[in-house]
Amino acid sequence: MEEVAAMVRKYVFGNPIDTESVVKEFPVEKGNVPYFEVAINEKTMKLSMAANDKVYGLGETVRGINKRGFRYTSNCVDDHVHTEDKSSLYAAQNFFVYWGSDKRFGMFVDTPGKVSFDIGDREINTFEIDLEDFDANIYVIDGDSIMDIVRRFRGIIGKSYIPPKWAFGFGQSRWGYMNEQDVRDVVDNYDKQDMPLEAVYLDIDYMENYKDFTVNKERFPAFKEFVEEMKGRGIHLIPIIDAGVKIEDGYDVYEEGVREGYFVKKENGENLVAAVWPGKVHFPDFLNEKARNWFGNKYKFLLDQGIDGFWNDMNEPAIFYTEDHLKEVFEEIKVLEGQNLDVLSFFKFQGLVEGLSNNAEDYKRFYHDYKGQKIRHDKVHNIYGYNMTRAAGEAFERLCPDKKILMFSRASYIGMHRYGGVWTGDNQTWWSHLLLNIQQMPGLNMCGFLYCGADTGGFWGDTTEDLLMRWTQFSIFTPLFRNHSLKDTRNQEYYRFTNKKDFRNLLRLRYALIPYLYDQFTKAAVEDDMLFKPLCFEYPEDEMAYEVEDQLFVGDSIMVAPVYRQNSVGRYVYLPETMKMVRFRSPEDYDEEVLGKGNHYIKAAINELLVFVREGKKLPLAGPANRTGDINEKDMIYITGPHCC
Ligand code: MIG
């Protein structure tokens, strides 16, 4: 304990808003923040980087595992085009480890507003942190290794969320399942093909006019019985919950929220009117403890019908438009109407409409009641989704303390990792997004988010069979393993493709791996460790290990080296130690070969994936099962690494 305190130092800038991400108390240091030069007037802190210094962390962000060479801005945003020029995605996870030749430390910039980390973008050897306001708690963490620093950081933010074991089963999702028959068809098809399946996700169409905590009676005439029917087949239904509450007379959630003052308000005290799926909505003030309790209790409506898993969406919060800004835009367009639109006025016209969604000015139009203070939204923007998920997590502890509920969210901030996991939002059917998925996992784990995964196969666009195959070969290792796609794109349930046998074998391999994965996951959660580790985290003395950004250790026993390029039938793999290569085609059909430390070119046909068992370790594989409840954990086979038992 004592030692931990000494290794973590807290500094305070200005008047920070408490995010409740850190769960331990620290005395405030009197001196300056070490390592950085702080310019209070410019609201920046700068550090000069030596040529080979490296930076890891920052959670769910674009680009590689070493974050150096770009600028990342924590500002939760609904943007589905995750090209490598995007500074902001759905999450804000402000922890990084600086691993340099003479400076080695971790830092958590704890502020709920916008902050950007320019790690050699504008100036190649300068790391500059820009805070929109100069109010933040800064935690500086020392340690002898990257993992030391990570563990110490995790020790101050509280334990990571652990889902129920069935949440390691496979989940099929699609925005477009319209009614119970659609869902039943999915389950029937998986069963018919003898493919494992654990859950089917319910996207917004299960609701009545996109109203939270309602079920559409025409599409699901007997919801409770349907949940029961599915449960009887070993299938969990996982409904989506959106942040916005539809404005509609007679809708209890809306009426109670208005009556009790639980929605976010404009300067003049009126409830903000914004629009999302259901048209006009109010946003619950998740930062207000009472509102949080109230909204959390609403999950009971679904829990009572047998539901035991949820995903929270649109909680950046995403805004199509606000009523006030829409009015302004119509007025400006009226002025342009009838004019000869030239280059300037035309682009202005176009921009007016395009700029309606997720508009930065809109986030300044409303206020929260946070710990008794009225705070403008943009100052606390990054902890909104966190507190929505916290509302649910705290409610589950009250409503069903003896049961684990599956919960994950789109927007997040450090602290939310105690209440749920994350999925990485609307990715695309791109090979580059398979690589991004691989590279995002360690950063998320560092920040406490262990239960995570991406939309396997890609959400936007039409997937291809080979992309889905390669993607699945990685996703069978991610705790959250879900195939999800957008309405009107190609259907991507596994039974729809030519090589059903190969997909079946991959799903079966996932189930064979579940005992190992769940065991390693819970261990990582309890011990503040990571499930996915880059090679250099384990081999800090090995220079080559720092070069590898497309292989990961998964738990203590194995390393994976996914193939993520179109038409590749093999890849180079770097082994930081002697390992046993296992080339899997199914849980029963694989080749094994012991390979020495160094670079190897290893073949992997489209239906083959590569796992490496570490020296002195073993990988347990369970016998076949199509549901987690049917996994026989007594009947395991072990693939042993070199020099093992
Ligand atoms: O703006 O509920 O990221 O997974 O299918 C779209 C519909 C709203 C965004 C989520 C996506 C989900 C979709 N939602």
JSON list of C-alpha atoms in Angstrom, two decimals, residues 416-620:
[
{"chain": "A", "resi": 416, "resn": "MET", "atom": "CA", "xyz": [-16.61, 3.07, -16.73]},
{"chain": "A", "resi": 417, "resn": "HIS", "atom": "CA", "xyz": [-14.44, -0.03, -16.89]},
{"chain": "A", "resi": 418, "resn": "ARG", "atom": "CA", "xyz": [-15.84, -0.91, -13.44]},
{"chain": "A", "resi": 419, "resn": "TYR", "atom": "CA", "xyz": [-19.39, -1.18, -14.78]},
{"chain": "A", "resi": 420, "resn": "GLY", "atom": "CA", "xyz": [-19.10, -2.65, -18.25]},
{"chain": "A", "resi": 421, "resn": "GLY", "atom": "CA", "xyz": [-17.09, -3.29, -21.36]},
{"chain": "A", "resi": 422, "resn": "VAL", "atom": "CA", "xyz": [-16.97, -1.56, -24.72]},
{"chain": "A", "resi": 423, "resn": "TRP", "atom": "CA", "xyz": [-17.37, -2.37, -28.34]},
{"chain": "A", "resi": 424, "resn": "THR", "atom": "CA", "xyz": [-15.40, -0.22, -30.73]},
{"chain": "A", "resi": 425, "resn": "GLY", "atom": "CA", "xyz": [-18.40, 1.21, -32.58]},
{"chain": "A", "resi": 426, "resn": "ASP", "atom": "CA", "xyz": [-19.24, 1.39, -36.24]},
{"chain": "A", "resi": 427, "resn": "ASN", "atom": "CA", "xyz": [-16.22, 0.09, -38.09]},
{"chain": "A", "resi": 428, "resn": "GLN", "atom": "CA", "xyz": [-16.14, -0.75, -41.81]},
{"chain": "A", "resi": 429, "resn": "THR", "atom": "CA", "xyz": [-15.75, -3.90, -43.86]},
{"chain": "A", "resi": 430, "resn": "TRP", "atom": "CA", "xyz": [-12.11, -3.05, -44.43]},
{"chain": "A", "resi": 431, "resn": "TRP", "atom": "CA", "xyz": [-8.98, -5.15, -43.94]},
{"chain": "A", "resi": 432, "resn": "SER", "atom": "CA", "xyz": [-7.40, -2.13, -42.29]},
{"chain": "A", "resi": 433, "resn": "HIS", "atom": "CA", "xyz": [-10.11, -2.28, -39.63]},
{"chain": "A", "resi": 434, "resn": "LEU", "atom": "CA", "xyz": [-9.22, -5.84, -38.80]},
{"chain": "A", "resi": 435, "resn": "LEU", "atom": "CA", "xyz": [-5.69, -4.62, -38.12]},
{"chain": "A", "resi": 436, "resn": "LEU", "atom": "CA", "xyz": [-7.10, -1.67, -36.16]},
{"chain": "A", "resi": 437, "resn": "ASN", "atom": "CA", "xyz": [-9.11, -4.10, -34.03]},
{"chain": "A", "resi": 438, "resn": "ILE", "atom": "CA", "xyz": [-5.92, -6.00, -33.21]},
{"chain": "A", "resi": 439, "resn": "GLN", "atom": "CA", "xyz": [-4.05, -2.82, -32.36]},
{"chain": "A", "resi": 440, "resn": "GLN", "atom": "CA", "xyz": [-6.81, -1.28, -30.23]},
{"chain": "A", "resi": 441, "resn": "MET", "atom": "CA", "xyz": [-6.99, -4.18, -27.78]},
{"chain": "A", "resi": 442, "resn": "PRO", "atom": "CA", "xyz": [-3.83, -3.52, -25.73]},
{"chain": "A", "resi": 443, "resn": "GLY", "atom": "CA", "xyz": [-4.57, 0.22, -25.38]},
{"chain": "A", "resi": 444, "resn": "LEU", "atom": "CA", "xyz": [-8.05, -0.60, -24.10]},
{"chain": "A", "resi": 445, "resn": "ASN", "atom": "CA", "xyz": [-6.70, -3.20, -21.67]},
{"chain": "A", "resi": 446, "resn": "MET", "atom": "CA", "xyz": [-4.16, -0.72, -20.28]},
{"chain": "A", "resi": 447, "resn": "CYS", "atom": "CA", "xyz": [-7.03, 1.63, -19.45]},
{"chain": "A", "resi": 448, "resn": "GLY", "atom": "CA", "xyz": [-8.97, -1.06, -17.61]},
{"chain": "A", "resi": 449, "resn": "PHE", "atom": "CA", "xyz": [-11.30, -2.12, -20.42]},
{"chain": "A", "resi": 450, "resn": "LEU", "atom": "CA", "xyz": [-10.92, -5.87, -20.57]},
{"chain": "A", "resi": 451, "resn": "TYR", "atom": "CA", "xyz": [-14.30, -6.92, -21.91]},
{"chain": "A", "resi": 452, "resn": "CYS", "atom": "CA", "xyz": [-14.10, -5.56, -25.42]},
{"chain": "A", "resi": 453, "resn": "GLY", "atom": "CA", "xyz": [-14.30, -6.43, -29.08]},
{"chain": "A", "resi": 454, "resn": "ALA", "atom": "CA", "xyz": [-15.20, -5.03, -32.48]},
{"chain": "A", "resi": 455, "resn": "ASP", "atom": "CA", "xyz": [-18.02, -5.70, -34.93]},
{"chain": "A", "resi": 456, "resn": "THR", "atom": "CA", "xyz": [-16.56, -8.83, -36.51]},
{"chain": "A", "resi": 457, "resn": "GLY", "atom": "CA", "xyz": [-16.70, -8.71, -40.29]},
{"chain": "A", "resi": 458, "resn": "GLY", "atom": "CA", "xyz": [-17.21, -4.94, -40.25]},
{"chain": "A", "resi": 459, "resn": "PHE", "atom": "CA", "xyz": [-20.39, -2.92, -39.65]},
{"chain": "A", "resi": 460, "resn": "TRP", "atom": "CA", "xyz": [-20.62, -0.54, -42.63]},
{"chain": "A", "resi": 461, "resn": "GLY", "atom": "CA", "xyz": [-20.43, -1.92, -46.14]},
{"chain": "A", "resi": 462, "resn": "ASP", "atom": "CA", "xyz": [-20.70, -5.39, -47.65]},
{"chain": "A", "resi": 463, "resn": "THR", "atom": "CA", "xyz": [-18.32, -7.85, -46.09]},
{"chain": "A", "resi": 464, "resn": "THR", "atom": "CA", "xyz": [-16.55, -10.55, -48.08]},
{"chain": "A", "resi": 465, "resn": "GLU", "atom": "CA", "xyz": [-16.21, -14.15, -47.03]},
{"chain": "A", "resi": 466, "resn": "ASP", "atom": "CA", "xyz": [-12.43, -14.05, -46.77]},
{"chain": "A", "resi": 467, "resn": "LEU", "atom": "CA", "xyz": [-12.42, -10.86, -44.69]},
{"chain": "A", "resi": 468, "resn": "LEU", "atom": "CA", "xyz": [-15.01, -12.33, -42.35]},
{"chain": "A", "resi": 469, "resn": "MET", "atom": "CA", "xyz": [-12.97, -15.53, -42.09]},
{"chain": "A", "resi": 470, "resn": "ARG", "atom": "CA", "xyz": [-9.74, -13.75, -41.20]},
{"chain": "A", "resi": 471, "resn": "TRP", "atom": "CA", "xyz": [-11.53, -11.38, -38.86]},
{"chain": "A", "resi": 472, "resn": "THR", "atom": "CA", "xyz": [-13.21, -14.26, -37.05]},
{"chain": "A", "resi": 473, "resn": "GLN", "atom": "CA", "xyz": [-9.81, -15.92, -36.66]},
{"chain": "A", "resi": 474, "resn": "PHE", "atom": "CA", "xyz": [-8.87, -12.95, -34.48]},
{"chain": "A", "resi": 475, "resn": "SER", "atom": "CA", "xyz": [-12.25, -12.33, -32.82]},
{"chain": "A", "resi": 476, "resn": "ILE", "atom": "CA", "xyz": [-12.37, -15.83, -31.37]},
{"chain": "A", "resi": 477, "resn": "PHE", "atom": "CA", "xyz": [-9.76, -14.51, -28.92]},
{"chain": "A", "resi": 478, "resn": "THR", "atom": "CA", "xyz": [-11.56, -11.27, -27.95]},
{"chain": "A", "resi": 479, "resn": "PRO", "atom": "CA", "xyz": [-13.75, -11.48, -24.83]},
{"chain": "A", "resi": 480, "resn": "LEU", "atom": "CA", "xyz": [-16.63, -9.83, -26.68]},
{"chain": "A", "resi": 481, "resn": "PHE", "atom": "CA", "xyz": [-17.09, -11.86, -29.85]},
{"chain": "A", "resi": 482, "resn": "ARG", "atom": "CA", "xyz": [-19.96, -10.52, -31.91]},
{"chain": "A", "resi": 483, "resn": "ASN", "atom": "CA", "xyz": [-20.76, -10.47, -35.62]},
{"chain": "A", "resi": 484, "resn": "HIS", "atom": "CA", "xyz": [-22.71, -7.26, -36.28]},
{"chain": "A", "resi": 485, "resn": "SER", "atom": "CA", "xyz": [-23.66, -5.37, -39.41]},
{"chain": "A", "resi": 486, "resn": "LEU", "atom": "CA", "xyz": [-25.71, -2.51, -40.76]},
{"chain": "A", "resi": 487, "resn": "LYS", "atom": "CA", "xyz": [-29.17, -2.71, -42.29]},
{"chain": "A", "resi": 488, "resn": "ASP", "atom": "CA", "xyz": [-29.22, -3.10, -46.07]},
{"chain": "A", "resi": 489, "resn": "THR", "atom": "CA", "xyz": [-25.66, -4.39, -46.28]},
{"chain": "A", "resi": 490, "resn": "ARG", "atom": "CA", "xyz": [-24.84, -7.99, -47.19]},
{"chain": "A", "resi": 491, "resn": "ASN", "atom": "CA", "xyz": [-26.10, -10.43, -44.60]},
{"chain": "A", "resi": 492, "resn": "GLN", "atom": "CA", "xyz": [-23.13, -11.79, -42.71]},
{"chain": "A", "resi": 493, "resn": "GLU", "atom": "CA", "xyz": [-24.40, -14.56, -40.45]},
{"chain": "A", "resi": 494, "resn": "TYR", "atom": "CA", "xyz": [-21.91, -17.41, -40.73]},
{"chain": "A", "resi": 495, "resn": "TYR", "atom": "CA", "xyz": [-24.41, -19.88, -42.18]},
{"chain": "A", "resi": 496, "resn": "ARG", "atom": "CA", "xyz": [-24.85, -17.74, -45.29]},
{"chain": "A", "resi": 497, "resn": "PHE", "atom": "CA", "xyz": [-21.42, -18.42, -46.74]},
{"chain": "A", "resi": 498, "resn": "THR", "atom": "CA", "xyz": [-19.83, -21.07, -48.93]},
{"chain": "A", "resi": 499, "resn": "ASN", "atom": "CA", "xyz": [-17.29, -22.43, -46.46]},
{"chain": "A", "resi": 500, "resn": "LYS", "atom": "CA", "xyz": [-19.71, -23.23, -43.66]},
{"chain": "A", "resi": 501, "resn": "LYS", "atom": "CA", "xyz": [-17.48, -25.98, -42.37]},
{"chain": "A", "resi": 502, "resn": "ASP", "atom": "CA", "xyz": [-14.58, -23.59, -41.85]},
{"chain": "A", "resi": 503, "resn": "PHE", "atom": "CA", "xyz": [-16.77, -21.09, -40.02]},
{"chain": "A", "resi": 504, "resn": "ARG", "atom": "CA", "xyz": [-18.23, -23.90, -37.92]},
{"chain": "A", "resi": 505, "resn": "ASN", "atom": "CA", "xyz": [-14.73, -25.00, -36.99]},
{"chain": "A", "resi": 506, "resn": "LEU", "atom": "CA", "xyz": [-13.77, -21.48, -35.98]},
{"chain": "A", "resi": 507, "resn": "LEU", "atom": "CA", "xyz": [-16.82, -21.14, -33.76]},
{"chain": "A", "resi": 508, "resn": "ARG", "atom": "CA", "xyz": [-16.08, -24.55, -32.27]},
{"chain": "A", "resi": 509, "resn": "LEU", "atom": "CA", "xyz": [-12.51, -23.49, -31.63]},
{"chain": "A", "resi": 510, "resn": "ARG", "atom": "CA", "xyz": [-13.79, -20.43, -29.80]},
{"chain": "A", "resi": 511, "resn": "TYR", "atom": "CA", "xyz": [-15.83, -22.67, -27.52]},
{"chain": "A", "resi": 512, "resn": "ALA", "atom": "CA", "xyz": [-12.83, -24.94, -26.97]},
{"chain": "A", "resi": 513, "resn": "LEU", "atom": "CA", "xyz": [-10.87, -21.84, -25.91]},
{"chain": "A", "resi": 514, "resn": "ILE", "atom": "CA", "xyz": [-13.50, -20.40, -23.55]},
{"chain": "A", "resi": 515, "resn": "PRO", "atom": "CA", "xyz": [-12.23, -22.07, -20.35]},
{"chain": "A", "resi": 516, "resn": "TYR", "atom": "CA", "xyz": [-8.75, -20.68, -21.05]},
{"chain": "A", "resi": 517, "resn": "LEU", "atom": "CA", "xyz": [-10.01, -17.23, -22.07]},
{"chain": "A", "resi": 518, "resn": "TYR", "atom": "CA", "xyz": [-12.40, -16.81, -19.17]},
{"chain": "A", "resi": 519, "resn": "ASP", "atom": "CA", "xyz": [-9.81, -17.98, -16.69]},
{"chain": "A", "resi": 520, "resn": "GLN", "atom": "CA", "xyz": [-7.17, -15.62, -18.06]},
{"chain": "A", "resi": 521, "resn": "PHE", "atom": "CA", "xyz": [-9.70, -12.80, -18.27]},
{"chain": "A", "resi": 522, "resn": "THR", "atom": "CA", "xyz": [-10.81, -13.08, -14.64]},
{"chain": "A", "resi": 523, "resn": "LYS", "atom": "CA", "xyz": [-7.20, -13.37, -13.55]},
{"chain": "A", "resi": 524, "resn": "ALA", "atom": "CA", "xyz": [-6.36, -10.18, -15.47]},
{"chain": "A", "resi": 525, "resn": "ALA", "atom": "CA", "xyz": [-9.34, -8.43, -13.88]},
{"chain": "A", "resi": 526, "resn": "VAL", "atom": "CA", "xyz": [-8.45, -9.51, -10.35]},
{"chain": "A", "resi": 527, "resn": "GLU", "atom": "CA", "xyz": [-4.71, -8.85, -10.71]},
{"chain": "A", "resi": 528, "resn": "ASP", "atom": "CA", "xyz": [-5.02, -5.56, -12.64]},
{"chain": "A", "resi": 529, "resn": "ASP", "atom": "CA", "xyz": [-3.31, -7.20, -15.57]},
{"chain": "A", "resi": 530, "resn": "MET", "atom": "CA", "xyz": [-3.92, -7.10, -19.31]},
{"chain": "A", "resi": 531, "resn": "LEU", "atom": "CA", "xyz": [-5.37, -9.91, -21.42]},
{"chain": "A", "resi": 532, "resn": "PHE", "atom": "CA", "xyz": [-3.81, -8.66, -24.67]},
{"chain": "A", "resi": 533, "resn": "LYS", "atom": "CA", "xyz": [-0.16, -7.64, -24.43]},
{"chain": "A", "resi": 534, "resn": "PRO", "atom": "CA", "xyz": [2.17, -6.34, -27.10]},
{"chain": "A", "resi": 535, "resn": "LEU", "atom": "CA", "xyz": [5.40, -8.34, -27.32]},
{"chain": "A", "resi": 536, "resn": "CYS", "atom": "CA", "xyz": [7.56, -5.57, -25.87]},
{"chain": "A", "resi": 537, "resn": "PHE", "atom": "CA", "xyz": [5.50, -5.50, -22.66]},
{"chain": "A", "resi": 538, "resn": "GLU", "atom": "CA", "xyz": [6.79, -8.98, -21.91]},
{"chain": "A", "resi": 539, "resn": "TYR", "atom": "CA", "xyz": [10.21, -8.63, -23.56]},
{"chain": "A", "resi": 540, "resn": "PRO", "atom": "CA", "xyz": [11.41, -5.11, -22.72]},
{"chain": "A", "resi": 541, "resn": "GLU", "atom": "CA", "xyz": [15.05, -6.01, -23.45]},
{"chain": "A", "resi": 542, "resn": "ASP", "atom": "CA", "xyz": [14.34, -7.33, -26.94]},
{"chain": "A", "resi": 543, "resn": "GLU", "atom": "CA", "xyz": [14.60, -4.55, -29.51]},
{"chain": "A", "resi": 544, "resn": "MET", "atom": "CA", "xyz": [12.80, -6.57, -32.15]},
{"chain": "A", "resi": 545, "resn": "ALA", "atom": "CA", "xyz": [9.80, -6.97, -29.86]},
{"chain": "A", "resi": 546, "resn": "TYR", "atom": "CA", "xyz": [9.12, -3.22, -30.11]},
{"chain": "A", "resi": 547, "resn": "GLU", "atom": "CA", "xyz": [8.84, -3.49, -33.89]},
{"chain": "A", "resi": 548, "resn": "VAL", "atom": "CA", "xyz": [5.99, -5.98, -33.81]},
{"chain": "A", "resi": 549, "resn": "GLU", "atom": "CA", "xyz": [2.54, -4.37, -33.92]},
{"chain": "A", "resi": 550, "resn": "ASP", "atom": "CA", "xyz": [0.49, -7.21, -35.37]},
{"chain": "A", "resi": 551, "resn": "GLN", "atom": "CA", "xyz": [0.99, -10.01, -32.87]},
{"chain": "A", "resi": 552, "resn": "LEU", "atom": "CA", "xyz": [-0.25, -10.15, -29.29]},
{"chain": "A", "resi": 553, "resn": "PHE", "atom": "CA", "xyz": [0.07, -12.31, -26.23]},
{"chain": "A", "resi": 554, "resn": "VAL", "atom": "CA", "xyz": [-3.35, -13.48, -25.12]},
{"chain": "A", "resi": 555, "resn": "GLY", "atom": "CA", "xyz": [-3.12, -14.37, -21.44]},
{"chain": "A", "resi": 556, "resn": "ASP", "atom": "CA", "xyz": [-0.09, -16.14, -20.02]},
{"chain": "A", "resi": 557, "resn": "SER", "atom": "CA", "xyz": [0.19, -19.10, -22.34]},
{"chain": "A", "resi": 558, "resn": "ILE", "atom": "CA", "xyz": [-0.20, -18.04, -25.95]},
{"chain": "A", "resi": 559, "resn": "MET", "atom": "CA", "xyz": [0.66, -15.52, -28.63]},
{"chain": "A", "resi": 560, "resn": "VAL", "atom": "CA", "xyz": [-1.51, -14.94, -31.70]},
{"chain": "A", "resi": 561, "resn": "ALA", "atom": "CA", "xyz": [-0.34, -13.75, -35.11]},
{"chain": "A", "resi": 562, "resn": "PRO", "atom": "CA", "xyz": [-3.45, -13.06, -37.19]},
{"chain": "A", "resi": 563, "resn": "VAL", "atom": "CA", "xyz": [-3.39, -12.87, -40.97]},
{"chain": "A", "resi": 564, "resn": "TYR", "atom": "CA", "xyz": [-5.06, -9.55, -41.80]},
{"chain": "A", "resi": 565, "resn": "ARG", "atom": "CA", "xyz": [-4.22, -8.97, -45.46]},
{"chain": "A", "resi": 566, "resn": "GLN", "atom": "CA", "xyz": [-6.39, -9.81, -48.44]},
{"chain": "A", "resi": 567, "resn": "ASN", "atom": "CA", "xyz": [-5.22, -12.91, -50.32]},
{"chain": "A", "resi": 568, "resn": "SER", "atom": "CA", "xyz": [-2.34, -13.64, -47.95]},
{"chain": "A", "resi": 569, "resn": "VAL", "atom": "CA", "xyz": [-1.76, -17.31, -47.27]},
{"chain": "A", "resi": 570, "resn": "GLY", "atom": "CA", "xyz": [0.91, -16.82, -44.68]},
{"chain": "A", "resi": 571, "resn": "ARG", "atom": "CA", "xyz": [2.85, -14.15, -42.86]},
{"chain": "A", "resi": 572, "resn": "TYR", "atom": "CA", "xyz": [6.07, -13.29, -41.10]},
{"chain": "A", "resi": 573, "resn": "VAL", "atom": "CA", "xyz": [5.96, -13.96, -37.39]},
{"chain": "A", "resi": 574, "resn": "TYR", "atom": "CA", "xyz": [8.52, -12.87, -34.83]},
{"chain": "A", "resi": 575, "resn": "LEU", "atom": "CA", "xyz": [9.10, -15.22, -31.93]},
{"chain": "A", "resi": 576, "resn": "PRO", "atom": "CA", "xyz": [10.64, -13.54, -28.88]},
{"chain": "A", "resi": 577, "resn": "GLU", "atom": "CA", "xyz": [11.35, -16.98, -27.41]},
{"chain": "A", "resi": 578, "resn": "THR", "atom": "CA", "xyz": [11.20, -20.61, -28.49]},
{"chain": "A", "resi": 579, "resn": "MET", "atom": "CA", "xyz": [7.54, -21.50, -28.91]},
{"chain": "A", "resi": 580, "resn": "LYS", "atom": "CA", "xyz": [5.33, -24.20, -30.22]},
{"chain": "A", "resi": 581, "resn": "MET", "atom": "CA", "xyz": [3.51, -23.12, -33.35]},
{"chain": "A", "resi": 582, "resn": "VAL", "atom": "CA", "xyz": [0.00, -24.52, -33.66]},
{"chain": "A", "resi": 583, "resn": "ARG", "atom": "CA", "xyz": [-1.68, -24.15, -37.02]},
{"chain": "A", "resi": 584, "resn": "PHE", "atom": "CA", "xyz": [-5.38, -24.71, -36.31]},
{"chain": "A", "resi": 585, "resn": "ARG", "atom": "CA", "xyz": [-8.00, -25.80, -38.81]},
{"chain": "A", "resi": 586, "resn": "SER", "atom": "CA", "xyz": [-10.35, -26.93, -36.05]},
{"chain": "A", "resi": 587, "resn": "PRO", "atom": "CA", "xyz": [-10.05, -27.82, -32.36]},
{"chain": "A", "resi": 588, "resn": "GLU", "atom": "CA", "xyz": [-9.15, -31.37, -33.40]},
{"chain": "A", "resi": 589, "resn": "ASP", "atom": "CA", "xyz": [-7.20, -30.73, -36.56]},
{"chain": "A", "resi": 590, "resn": "TYR", "atom": "CA", "xyz": [-3.91, -28.84, -36.25]},
{"chain": "A", "resi": 591, "resn": "ASP", "atom": "CA", "xyz": [-0.20, -29.06, -36.99]},
{"chain": "A", "resi": 592, "resn": "GLU", "atom": "CA", "xyz": [2.41, -28.44, -34.33]},
{"chain": "A", "resi": 593, "resn": "GLU", "atom": "CA", "xyz": [6.02, -27.45, -34.65]},
{"chain": "A", "resi": 594, "resn": "VAL", "atom": "CA", "xyz": [8.53, -26.05, -32.20]},
{"chain": "A", "resi": 595, "resn": "LEU", "atom": "CA", "xyz": [10.21, -22.95, -33.62]},
{"chain": "A", "resi": 596, "resn": "GLY", "atom": "CA", "xyz": [13.17, -21.02, -32.29]},
{"chain": "A", "resi": 597, "resn": "LYS", "atom": "CA", "xyz": [13.37, -17.35, -31.34]},
{"chain": "A", "resi": 598, "resn": "GLY", "atom": "CA", "xyz": [13.54, -15.11, -34.42]},
{"chain": "A", "resi": 599, "resn": "ASN", "atom": "CA", "xyz": [11.67, -14.34, -37.65]},
{"chain": "A", "resi": 600, "resn": "HIS", "atom": "CA", "xyz": [9.81, -17.04, -39.51]},
{"chain": "A", "resi": 601, "resn": "TYR", "atom": "CA", "xyz": [7.61, -17.04, -42.56]},
{"chain": "A", "resi": 602, "resn": "ILE", "atom": "CA", "xyz": [4.66, -19.25, -41.68]},
{"chain": "A", "resi": 603, "resn": "LYS", "atom": "CA", "xyz": [1.98, -20.48, -44.00]},
{"chain": "A", "resi": 604, "resn": "ALA", "atom": "CA", "xyz": [-1.66, -20.07, -43.05]},
{"chain": "A", "resi": 605, "resn": "ALA", "atom": "CA", "xyz": [-4.25, -20.94, -45.68]},
{"chain": "A", "resi": 606, "resn": "ILE", "atom": "CA", "xyz": [-7.55, -19.09, -45.52]},
{"chain": "A", "resi": 607, "resn": "ASN", "atom": "CA", "xyz": [-9.01, -21.66, -43.12]},
{"chain": "A", "resi": 608, "resn": "GLU", "atom": "CA", "xyz": [-5.93, -21.83, -40.89]},
{"chain": "A", "resi": 609, "resn": "LEU", "atom": "CA", "xyz": [-4.94, -19.68, -37.95]},
{"chain": "A", "resi": 610, "resn": "LEU", "atom": "CA", "xyz": [-1.73, -19.43, -36.00]},
{"chain": "A", "resi": 611, "resn": "VAL", "atom": "CA", "xyz": [-1.32, -19.74, -32.25]},
{"chain": "A", "resi": 612, "resn": "PHE", "atom": "CA", "xyz": [2.01, -20.01, -30.45]},
{"chain": "A", "resi": 613, "resn": "VAL", "atom": "CA", "xyz": [2.24, -21.77, -27.11]},
{"chain": "A", "resi": 614, "resn": "ARG", "atom": "CA", "xyz": [4.89, -20.29, -24.84]},
{"chain": "A", "resi": 615, "resn": "GLU", "atom": "CA", "xyz": [7.79, -21.98, -23.23]},
{"chain": "A", "resi": 616, "resn": "GLY", "atom": "CA", "xyz": [6.81, -23.88, -20.10]},
{"chain": "A", "resi": 617, "resn": "LYS", "atom": "CA", "xyz": [3.10, -23.14, -20.64]},
{"chain": "A", "resi": 618, "resn": "LYS", "atom": "CA", "xyz": [0.15, -25.07, -21.91]},
{"chain": "A", "resi": 619, "resn": "LEU", "atom": "CA", "xyz": [-3.03, -24.26, -23.74]},
{"chain": "A", "resi": 620, "resn": "PRO", "atom": "CA", "xyz": [-6.12, -26.12, -22.55]}
]
